[in-house]
Each structure stands twice: as structure tokens, then as C-alpha cells.
PDB file of C-alpha atoms in Angstrom:
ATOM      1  CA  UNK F   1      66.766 109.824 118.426  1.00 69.00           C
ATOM      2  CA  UNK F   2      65.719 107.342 115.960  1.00 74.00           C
ATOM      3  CA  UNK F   3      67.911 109.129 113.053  1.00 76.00           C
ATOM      4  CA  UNK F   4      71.053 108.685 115.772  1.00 76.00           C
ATOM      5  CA  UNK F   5      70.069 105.141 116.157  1.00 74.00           C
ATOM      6  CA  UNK F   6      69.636 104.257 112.449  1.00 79.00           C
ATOM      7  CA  UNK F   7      73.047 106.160 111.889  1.00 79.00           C
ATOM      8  CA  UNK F   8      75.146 104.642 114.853  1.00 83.00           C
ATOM      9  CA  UNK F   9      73.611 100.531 114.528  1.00 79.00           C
ATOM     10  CA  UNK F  10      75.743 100.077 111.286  1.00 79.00           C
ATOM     11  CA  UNK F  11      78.720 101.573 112.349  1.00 78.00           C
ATOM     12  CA  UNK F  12      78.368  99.712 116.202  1.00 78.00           C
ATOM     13  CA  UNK F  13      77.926  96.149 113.879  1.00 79.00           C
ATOM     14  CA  UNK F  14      81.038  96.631 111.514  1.00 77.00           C
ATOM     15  CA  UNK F  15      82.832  97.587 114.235  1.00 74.00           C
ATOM     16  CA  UNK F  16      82.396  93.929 115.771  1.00 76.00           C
ATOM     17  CA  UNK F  17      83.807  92.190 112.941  1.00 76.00           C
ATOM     18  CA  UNK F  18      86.654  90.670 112.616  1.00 81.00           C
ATOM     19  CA  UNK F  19      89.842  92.686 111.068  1.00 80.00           C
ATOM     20  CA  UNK F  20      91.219  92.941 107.572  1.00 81.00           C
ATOM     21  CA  UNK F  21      93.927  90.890 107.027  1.00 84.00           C
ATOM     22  CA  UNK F  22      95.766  91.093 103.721  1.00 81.00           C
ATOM     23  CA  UNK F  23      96.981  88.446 101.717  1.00 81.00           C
ATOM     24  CA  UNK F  24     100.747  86.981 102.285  1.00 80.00           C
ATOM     25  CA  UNK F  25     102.737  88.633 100.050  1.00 74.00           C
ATOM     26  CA  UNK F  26     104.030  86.611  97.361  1.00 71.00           C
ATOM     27  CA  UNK F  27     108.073  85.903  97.455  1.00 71.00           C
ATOM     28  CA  UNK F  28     110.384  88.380  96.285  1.00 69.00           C
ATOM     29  CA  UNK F  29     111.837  87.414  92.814  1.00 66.00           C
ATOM     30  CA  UNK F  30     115.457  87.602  92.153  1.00 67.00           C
ATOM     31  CA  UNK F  31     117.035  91.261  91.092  1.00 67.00           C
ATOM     32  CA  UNK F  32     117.648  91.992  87.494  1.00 69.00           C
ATOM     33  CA  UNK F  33     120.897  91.047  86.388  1.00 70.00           C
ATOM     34  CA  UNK F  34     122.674  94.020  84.220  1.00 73.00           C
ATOM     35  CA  UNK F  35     124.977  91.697  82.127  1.00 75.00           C
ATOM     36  CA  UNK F  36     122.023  90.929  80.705  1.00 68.00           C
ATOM     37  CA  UNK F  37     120.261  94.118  80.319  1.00 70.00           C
ATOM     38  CA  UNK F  38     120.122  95.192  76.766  1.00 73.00           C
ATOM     39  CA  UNK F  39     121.207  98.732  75.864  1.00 78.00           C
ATOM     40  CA  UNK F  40     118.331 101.443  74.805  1.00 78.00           C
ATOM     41  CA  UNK F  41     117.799 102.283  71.067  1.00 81.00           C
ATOM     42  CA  UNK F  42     118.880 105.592  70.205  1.00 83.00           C
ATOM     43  CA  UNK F  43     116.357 108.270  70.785  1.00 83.00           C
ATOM     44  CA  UNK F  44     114.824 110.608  67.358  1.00 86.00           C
ATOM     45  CA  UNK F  45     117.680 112.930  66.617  1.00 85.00           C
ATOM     46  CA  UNK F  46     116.319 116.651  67.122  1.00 86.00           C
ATOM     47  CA  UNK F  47     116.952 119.392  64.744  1.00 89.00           C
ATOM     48  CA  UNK F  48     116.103 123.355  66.094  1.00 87.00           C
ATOM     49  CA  UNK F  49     115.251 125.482  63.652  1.00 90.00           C
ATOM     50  CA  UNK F  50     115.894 129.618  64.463  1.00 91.00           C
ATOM     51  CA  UNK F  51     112.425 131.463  63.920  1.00 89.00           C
ATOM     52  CA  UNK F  52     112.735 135.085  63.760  1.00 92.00           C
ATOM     53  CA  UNK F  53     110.644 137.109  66.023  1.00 92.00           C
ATOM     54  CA  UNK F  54     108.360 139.619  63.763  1.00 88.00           C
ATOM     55  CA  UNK F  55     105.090 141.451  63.818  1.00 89.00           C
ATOM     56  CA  UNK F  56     101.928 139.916  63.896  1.00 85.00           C
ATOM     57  CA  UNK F  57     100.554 140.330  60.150  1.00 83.00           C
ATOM     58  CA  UNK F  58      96.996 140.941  59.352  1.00 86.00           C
ATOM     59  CA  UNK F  59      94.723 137.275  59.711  1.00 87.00           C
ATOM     60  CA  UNK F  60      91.856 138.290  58.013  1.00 88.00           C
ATOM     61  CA  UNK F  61      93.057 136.612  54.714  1.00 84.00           C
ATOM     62  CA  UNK F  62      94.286 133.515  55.914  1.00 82.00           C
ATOM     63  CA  UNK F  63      90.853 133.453  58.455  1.00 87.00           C
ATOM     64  CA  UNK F  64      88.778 133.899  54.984  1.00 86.00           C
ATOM     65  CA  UNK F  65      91.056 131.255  52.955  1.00 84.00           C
ATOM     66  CA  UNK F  66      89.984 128.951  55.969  1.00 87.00           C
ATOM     67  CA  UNK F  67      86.464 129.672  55.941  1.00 85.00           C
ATOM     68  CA  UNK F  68      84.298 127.626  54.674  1.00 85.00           C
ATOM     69  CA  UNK F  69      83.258 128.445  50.720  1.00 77.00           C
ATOM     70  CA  UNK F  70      86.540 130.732  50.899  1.00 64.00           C
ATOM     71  CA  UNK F  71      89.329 130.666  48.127  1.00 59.00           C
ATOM     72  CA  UNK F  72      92.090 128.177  49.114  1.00 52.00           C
TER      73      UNK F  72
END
């Protein structure tokens, strides 16, 4: 009973205070104008470069030239 009592006391007191109210919402500003919107810089140009699909080769000798102490 007393755990019910220590759980319900706190929720029975914020429940008797008074409700959130939110601030007033500031006034709407005025909508962008697009004669004086500036136009976008032109993007990275992008250059695809054909890979042909072959078999994977043996990565011991590139794992060793990575190793540490390994010929480079």
C-alpha cells in the first residue's frame, strides 16, 4: 500500500497544476521573393570511368607489401 501511495502522490500533485501553455508564436515574416533569389553554382562535373570485371588475383603480396617491416 505504501509503494501505491508513494507512486500515485506525485502523479495526483502534477496533475493539479496548472496547464502548459506555449509561448505566442512570433509573426510570420514575409515570403522570399525569387527576383531576388540568386541562381546555384554549378555542381563538380562527374567523369565515369569503365572498370572491367576480372578475377580476384592472389592478395598475399600486396597484404605482405602492407605489412608492417614488408617491402614497399
Amino acid at each position: 500500500m505504501k509503494i501505491l501511495f508513494a507512486a500515485s502522490l506525485p502523479l495526483a500533485l502534477w496533475g493539479c497544476t496548472q496547464p502548459f501553455e506555449p509561448p505566442v508564436a512570433t509573426p510570420l515574416i514575409r515570403a522570399a521573393d525569387p527576383n531576388l533569389a540568386m541562381s546555384a553554382t554549378p555542381g563538380p562535373s562527374v567523369v565515369h570511368t569503365s572498370h572491367p570485371i576480372v578475377e580476384p588475383e592472389d592478395w598475399r603480396q600486396l597484404n605482405d607489401a602492407q605489412a608492417p617491416g614488408g617491402s614497399s
